[in-house]
Amino acid sequence: MASLDSHLPEAQPQRAGVASLSLAAIGVVYGDIGTSPLYAFREAILAAGARHGGVTRADVLGVLSLIIWALILVVTLKYVLILLRADNEGEGGTLSLLALAQRSMGKPNRAILFVGMIGAALFYGDAAITPAISVLSAIEGLKLVTDQVDPFIEPIAIAIIIGLFLVQNRGTEAVARFFGPITLVWFIVMAAGGTHWMVQNPEVLTAVNPVHAIRFVADNGTLGLIVLGAVFLAVTGAEALYADMGHFGRRPIQLAWLFVAFPALLLTYFGQAALVLSNPEAMANPFYLLFPSWALLPVVILATMATIIASQAVITGAYSLTQQAVQLRLLPRMKIRHTSDEHQGQIYMPGVNRWLMFAVIALVVLFGSSSSLASAYGISVTGTMVVTATLAMVVAHKHWKLPIWLSVAIMLPFLLLDLIFLGANLMKIGDGGFVPLGIAAVMLVIMTSWVRGTAIVSAKDREAELPLGTLLDQVEQSDRLVSVPGTAVFLTSTPDLAPAALLHSLKHFKARHEQNVILTITTADVPRVALSERVQIEEVNEHFRRILLRYGYAEEPDVPQALLQCRRQGWKFDIMATSFILSRRRIRISTRSRVPGWQAKLFIALSRNSAAASDYFRIPAGRVVEIGTQMNI
């Protein structure tokens, strides 16, 4: 596995330094898991106390031990030490792992593709719930400052959430530089509050012994599984450290976890357990009660800032995941705006932002409190973790070239642990767990419908279109076509076939440009493609040439910029004398449709609402000519 180090991007550590990248990672990567102490221990201990209206010493130590070992096994061992090595040329996350697994297989695999789509769909459920539960849990601390604020908790939370989403189009560059320091202060404050109570009751340190966790689950049957579902709240956000690997590199993320986030989380959970042992009534809100009354308001303000940072990380993660899904042809094209001239990864997607804001506000209104939302939280995260562990087995065997028995032996224990957590969280479906599952189901239906629809359209194109060579022979032999000056660029996904726009142009205009380009844009199974490998030119004849542009799934296509590279390969053209001729296809449902009517209607709706090719590929609007075609599916 040591050879995998070569996949990490070396430019980032050299440019920014490990220390500064680690500080930035504290804010962006660990914002989500860093706000879990606001509600994780509370929900787990309340679930444990539901048996007889209170908790015993064994209950407290058992719950604490479960949280400690969840952090050790799930976050530290699985993600920080193992999965951070399963990078796709420095990029991590579900879709990066999917692309790496597909590339390792050597050919597209439908089963692996479907598993990857499930993981991506589940992420959207997590992206909707995280801002809602994080902001609510932070604002609820105001109840300890004054009882009169209770009716205003929900409106305050909604106002913060609306403000957070409304500023997305301005970019996060200016705010992001404060993410790391603010979250670092948050971890220090949490650790200080926890240490104070831990020192007063050091008995909680015995919870490091896993016997307490095992005994609690064994002695409590179904209740033990319910508590496990709540315990999992302590590790939500673990996927973020894997997904954000491309932004910071493996080493800064590992250092930030081992020396800051992990110790601070342990100390605050030790402190909450010690507080509950000393005062069982504190289980109503053990986090905020760690601090003296004079510190409550500052801690609430700091917690609110930390939850906004955690929410920001999830929102930008939704943008990045959607962009990758579009590039991998799992979703239709969407409008993308760059919010920074210096950092390509800082993007804003209006459609994603709008629907995600509506979903978060709806969750706040529907559930009203972080305790209610806690029942809905966890299912999507555990499902994503199951998908990650499954794909990691494929990568370990096919990409790392490990024997299949060793690949299974490495990941199977973690997969079984994830399945146990998933089973525990599935018990909460009736209490709100249906929400993330519903969101994931909708996204999965959209992705499968788009993949199936585009496959049918591609097959129809192959049935209807002429081989390019046949058409060019006819064009060269025709004496009725007029040659016009300039260059025409025809976009197509099948470079061996004549584009529909070219066929209609020749048929209706009876003219051929002096230079004609059959342009195909493909997405590789790697995050980025080197500039030297971006453009491939093939001379077909005196008037026609084929150009292939290759982009990684984490890149955004820029056709004019890429075509300028053709000058280096000897092709001279004037962009102001170039027309991009695109085919705007109108799709209708055939009476012999091969897909169910509802799915065909969904695909048509997605097609009509997808971003125009000229916008997505950054083609100058004044140089675009669109020719309408019609197709039945």
Coordinates of N, CA and C in Angstrom, one line a residue, residues 76 79 82 85 111 145 155 159 221-222 262 286 294 317 327 339 347 392 403 443 453 466-467 484 502 517 520 557 581:
T76 N -11.0 6.6 13.2 CA -9.6 6.5 13.2 C -9.0 5.3 12.3
Y79 N -11.3 5.1 8.4 CA -11.2 6.3 7.5 C -9.7 6.9 7.5
I82 N -7.0 3.7 6.9 CA -7.1 2.8 5.8 C -7.7 3.5 4.5
R85 N -6.1 6.0 2.1 CA -5.1 5.4 1.1 C -5.8 5.0 -0.2
A111 N -23.3 -3.3 -11.6 CA -23.5 -3.5 -10.1 C -22.7 -2.4 -9.3
V145 N -30.0 30.1 28.9 CA -29.7 31.4 29.3 C -31.0 32.1 29.7
P155 N -37.7 30.1 14.7 CA -37.5 31.2 13.8 C -36.1 31.7 13.7
A159 N -34.0 31.7 10.2 CA -33.3 32.9 9.7 C -31.8 32.7 9.4
G221 N -30.4 -5.9 25.0 CA -31.2 -6.3 23.9 C -31.6 -5.3 22.9
T222 N -32.9 -5.1 22.6 CA -33.4 -4.1 21.6 C -33.0 -2.7 22.0
F262 N -9.7 14.5 17.4 CA -9.9 13.3 18.2 C -9.7 13.5 19.7
P286 N -26.3 17.8 28.5 CA -25.0 17.6 29.1 C -23.9 18.5 28.5
W294 N -21.9 31.9 33.5 CA -21.4 33.1 32.9 C -20.9 32.9 31.5
G317 N -20.0 20.6 -0.2 CA -19.8 19.2 -0.6 C -20.9 18.7 -1.5
Q327 N -20.6 15.2 -14.4 CA -19.4 14.8 -15.3 C -19.4 13.3 -15.6
T339 N -17.1 31.1 -8.0 CA -17.1 32.2 -7.1 C -15.7 32.7 -6.8
I347 N -17.3 26.6 -6.2 CA -18.4 26.8 -7.2 C -19.7 27.1 -6.5
A392 N -14.5 -0.2 -1.4 CA -13.1 -0.3 -1.0 C -12.6 -1.7 -1.1
P403 N -4.7 -10.0 -2.7 CA -5.5 -11.2 -2.9 C -6.9 -10.9 -2.4
M443 N -33.5 10.9 -5.2 CA -32.3 11.1 -6.0 C -31.9 9.8 -6.8
G453 N -32.2 6.7 -19.6 CA -32.7 7.5 -20.7 C -31.6 7.9 -21.6
L466 N -25.6 8.2 -39.7 CA -24.7 7.6 -40.6 C -23.3 7.5 -40.1
P467 N -22.5 6.4 -40.5 CA -21.1 6.5 -40.1 C -20.5 7.7 -40.8
V484 N -18.4 27.6 -47.8 CA -18.4 28.9 -47.1 C -17.2 29.1 -46.2
L502 N -24.8 18.2 -38.1 CA -24.1 18.2 -39.4 C -25.0 17.7 -40.5
V517 N -15.1 20.6 -37.7 CA -14.6 19.9 -36.6 C -15.7 19.0 -36.0
T520 N -15.7 15.9 -29.7 CA -16.3 15.0 -28.6 C -15.6 15.3 -27.3
P557 N -15.6 21.5 -17.9 CA -15.1 21.7 -19.3 C -15.1 23.2 -19.7
I581 N -22.1 24.6 -33.9 CA -23.4 24.2 -34.3 C -23.9 23.0 -33.5

